[in-house]
XYZ file of C-alpha atoms in Angstrom:
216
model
C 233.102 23.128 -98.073
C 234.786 22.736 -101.295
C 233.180 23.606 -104.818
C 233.497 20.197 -106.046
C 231.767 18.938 -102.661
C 228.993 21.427 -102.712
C 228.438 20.359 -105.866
C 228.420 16.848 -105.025
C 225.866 17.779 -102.435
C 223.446 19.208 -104.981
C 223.643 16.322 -107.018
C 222.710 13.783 -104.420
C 221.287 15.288 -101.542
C 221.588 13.513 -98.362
C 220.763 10.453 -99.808
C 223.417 9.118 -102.481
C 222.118 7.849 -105.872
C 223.595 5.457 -108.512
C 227.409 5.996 -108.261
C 229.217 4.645 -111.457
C 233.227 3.016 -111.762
C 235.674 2.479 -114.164
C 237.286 -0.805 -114.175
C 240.810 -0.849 -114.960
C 243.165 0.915 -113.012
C 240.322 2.001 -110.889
C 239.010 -1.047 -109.294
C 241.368 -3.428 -110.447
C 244.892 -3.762 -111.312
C 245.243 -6.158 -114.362
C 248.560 -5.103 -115.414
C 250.372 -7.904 -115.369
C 247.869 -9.774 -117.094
C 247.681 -7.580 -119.900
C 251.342 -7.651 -120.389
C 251.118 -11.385 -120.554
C 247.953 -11.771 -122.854
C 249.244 -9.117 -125.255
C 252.943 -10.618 -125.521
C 251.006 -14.166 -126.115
C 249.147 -12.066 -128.979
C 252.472 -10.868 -130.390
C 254.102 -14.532 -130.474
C 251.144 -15.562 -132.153
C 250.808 -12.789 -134.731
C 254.061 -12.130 -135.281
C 253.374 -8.106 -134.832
C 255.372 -6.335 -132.402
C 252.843 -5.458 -130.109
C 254.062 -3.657 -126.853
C 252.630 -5.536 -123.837
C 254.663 -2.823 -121.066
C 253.108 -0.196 -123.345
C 249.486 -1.420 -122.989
C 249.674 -1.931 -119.562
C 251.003 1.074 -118.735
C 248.439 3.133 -120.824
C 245.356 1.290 -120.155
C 242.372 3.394 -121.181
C 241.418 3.646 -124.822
C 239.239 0.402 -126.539
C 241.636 -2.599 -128.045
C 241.042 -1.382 -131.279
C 242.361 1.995 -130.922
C 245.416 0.035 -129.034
C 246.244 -1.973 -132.254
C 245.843 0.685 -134.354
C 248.595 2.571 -131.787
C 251.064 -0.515 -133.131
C 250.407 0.056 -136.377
C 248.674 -3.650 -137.056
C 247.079 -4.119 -140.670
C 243.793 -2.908 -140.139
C 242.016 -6.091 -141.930
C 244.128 -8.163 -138.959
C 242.377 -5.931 -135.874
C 239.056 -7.783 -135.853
C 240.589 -11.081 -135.586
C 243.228 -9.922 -133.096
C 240.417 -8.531 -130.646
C 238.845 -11.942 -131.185
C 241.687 -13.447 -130.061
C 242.775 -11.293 -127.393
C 239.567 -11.404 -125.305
C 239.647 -15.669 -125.965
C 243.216 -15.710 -124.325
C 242.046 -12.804 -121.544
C 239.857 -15.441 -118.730
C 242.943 -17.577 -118.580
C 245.869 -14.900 -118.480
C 244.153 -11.629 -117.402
C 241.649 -12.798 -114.496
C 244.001 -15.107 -112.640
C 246.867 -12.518 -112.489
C 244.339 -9.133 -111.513
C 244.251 -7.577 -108.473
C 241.638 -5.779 -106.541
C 243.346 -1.985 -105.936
C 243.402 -0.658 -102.738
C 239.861 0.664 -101.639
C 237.874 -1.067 -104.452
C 235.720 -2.975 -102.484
C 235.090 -0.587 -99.456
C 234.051 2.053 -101.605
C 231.255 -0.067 -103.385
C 229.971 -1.138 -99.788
C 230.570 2.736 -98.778
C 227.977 3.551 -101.904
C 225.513 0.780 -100.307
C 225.881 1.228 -96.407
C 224.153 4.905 -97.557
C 221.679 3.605 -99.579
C 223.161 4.092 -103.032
C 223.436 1.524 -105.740
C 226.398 0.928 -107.789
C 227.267 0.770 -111.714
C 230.447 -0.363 -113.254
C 231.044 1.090 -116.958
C 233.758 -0.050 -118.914
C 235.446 0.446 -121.997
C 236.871 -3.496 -121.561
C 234.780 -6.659 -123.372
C 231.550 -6.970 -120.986
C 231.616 -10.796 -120.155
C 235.510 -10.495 -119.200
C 234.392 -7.842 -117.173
C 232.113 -9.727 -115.338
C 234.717 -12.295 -114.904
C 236.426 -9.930 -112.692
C 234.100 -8.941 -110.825
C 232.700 -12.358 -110.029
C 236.402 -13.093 -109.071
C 236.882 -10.437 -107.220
C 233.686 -11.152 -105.211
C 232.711 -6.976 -105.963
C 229.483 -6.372 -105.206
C 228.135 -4.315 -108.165
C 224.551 -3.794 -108.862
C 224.931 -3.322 -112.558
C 228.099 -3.654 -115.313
C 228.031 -2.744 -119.000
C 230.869 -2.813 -121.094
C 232.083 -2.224 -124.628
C 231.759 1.634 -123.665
C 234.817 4.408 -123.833
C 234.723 8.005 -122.903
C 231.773 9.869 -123.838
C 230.020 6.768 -124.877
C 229.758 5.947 -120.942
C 227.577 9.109 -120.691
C 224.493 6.415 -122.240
C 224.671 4.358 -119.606
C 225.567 6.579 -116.679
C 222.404 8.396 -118.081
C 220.569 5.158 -118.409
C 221.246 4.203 -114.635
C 220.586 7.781 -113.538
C 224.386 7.825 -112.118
C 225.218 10.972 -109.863
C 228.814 10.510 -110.070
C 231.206 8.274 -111.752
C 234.772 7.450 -110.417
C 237.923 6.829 -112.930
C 241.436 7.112 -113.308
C 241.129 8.158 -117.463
C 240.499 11.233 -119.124
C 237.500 9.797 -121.104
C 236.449 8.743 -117.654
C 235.817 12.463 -116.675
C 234.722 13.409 -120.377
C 232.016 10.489 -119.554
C 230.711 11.835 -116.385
C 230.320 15.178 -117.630
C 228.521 14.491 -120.637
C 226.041 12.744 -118.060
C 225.654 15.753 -116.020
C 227.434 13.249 -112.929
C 229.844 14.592 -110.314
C 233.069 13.513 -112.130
C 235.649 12.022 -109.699
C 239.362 10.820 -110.703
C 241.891 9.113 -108.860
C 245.713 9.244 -109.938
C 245.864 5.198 -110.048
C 245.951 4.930 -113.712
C 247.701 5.969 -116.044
C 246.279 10.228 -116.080
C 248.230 12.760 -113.514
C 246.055 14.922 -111.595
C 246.866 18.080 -113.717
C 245.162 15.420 -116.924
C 242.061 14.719 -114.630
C 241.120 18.067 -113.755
C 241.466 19.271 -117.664
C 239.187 16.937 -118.424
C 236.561 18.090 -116.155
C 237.030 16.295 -112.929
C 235.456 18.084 -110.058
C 237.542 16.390 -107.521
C 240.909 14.341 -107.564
C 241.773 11.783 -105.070
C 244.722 9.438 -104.843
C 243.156 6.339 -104.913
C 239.832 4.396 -104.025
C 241.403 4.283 -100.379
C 240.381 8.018 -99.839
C 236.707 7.227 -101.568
C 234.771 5.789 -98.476
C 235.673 8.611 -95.958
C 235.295 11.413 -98.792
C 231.739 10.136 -99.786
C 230.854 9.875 -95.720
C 231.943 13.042 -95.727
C 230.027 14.973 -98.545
C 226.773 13.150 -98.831
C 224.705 14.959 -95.989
């Protein structure tokens, strides 16, 4: 057995616990969504605000995003206000679920494990895809980035947590969870094993028989 699974086995036991996800780019794909919002922001603003950019980089809070574009910092406020008023109609409609998403949340549950989405994204647009996506997710807080998940993977008593972003990783250790990445985002292996990750897989499609297979 493998380092990272042994470890995974001392974490959990036989029985899995609370196992936490990212959103974007882990369970979903709202890429083209964000393109649209954000170039919908941009023809509003009149800021040059890369929509290809931000999709391709998802990760880091809005904030930090607009800050990346160099937008007036008195303007960021009202252009996260706006932003997450436009997202229901543009982002939800055009997101995808990504391969494996919701067979690895019933894998978690089938062996008697609950399951937490933390996300760096605006909480009730969150929960808009989630309710779209019919996911079934015990728990979802959002508003959180990076280390910041640690509170609530702490708070839910999460044993791993499963992301495609370095701060996903950096989140999971500073819980003490198993940190898992998968290469569906925007991070390359090589990025999610600096940052901590114990194991690497390429996508939520290898979660369900990975978690079968180091949980007893």
């Amino acid at each position: 057995m493998s380092n990272a699974a042994t470890r995974y086995g001392e974490l959990v036991g036989i029985r899995v616990g609370c196992v936490g996800f990212d959103l974007d780019m882990t369970l979903i794909d709202p890429r083209s969504g964000m393109i649209a919002a954000m170039g919908e922001l941009a023809e509003e603003s009149g800021y040059p605000l890369d929509g290809e950019y931000f999709a391709a980089n998802l990760g880091p809070p809005l904030d930090h995003v607009l800050r990346g574009f160099e937008t007036p910092e008195e303007r960021i406020p009202e252009l996260v206000s706006r932003f997450r008023e436009i997202y229901p109609d543009v982002v939800v409609p055009r997101t995808v679920a990504l391969p494996g998403a919701a067979e690895s949340l019933g894998a978690v549950h089938r062996l008697g494990g609950t399951t937490l989405v933390v996300t760096g994204k605006y909480e009730p647009n969150a929960a808009l895809h989630v309710k779209a996506l019919a996911f079934d997710v015990d728990a979802l807080v959002g508003d959180l980035w990076a280390t910041g998940k640690a509170v609530a993977l702490t708070e839910h008593g999460a044993v791993a947590y499963v992301g495609d972003y370095t701060g996903d990783m950096e989140g999971a250790k500073a819980a003490g969870a198993l940190a898992v990445g998968v290469v569906t985002g925007p991070c390359t292996r090589e990025q999610l094993l600096a940052a901590g990750a114990d194991v690497v897989l390429g996508s939520l499609a290898e979660f369900p028989d990975w978690l079968a297979a180091n949980s007893d």
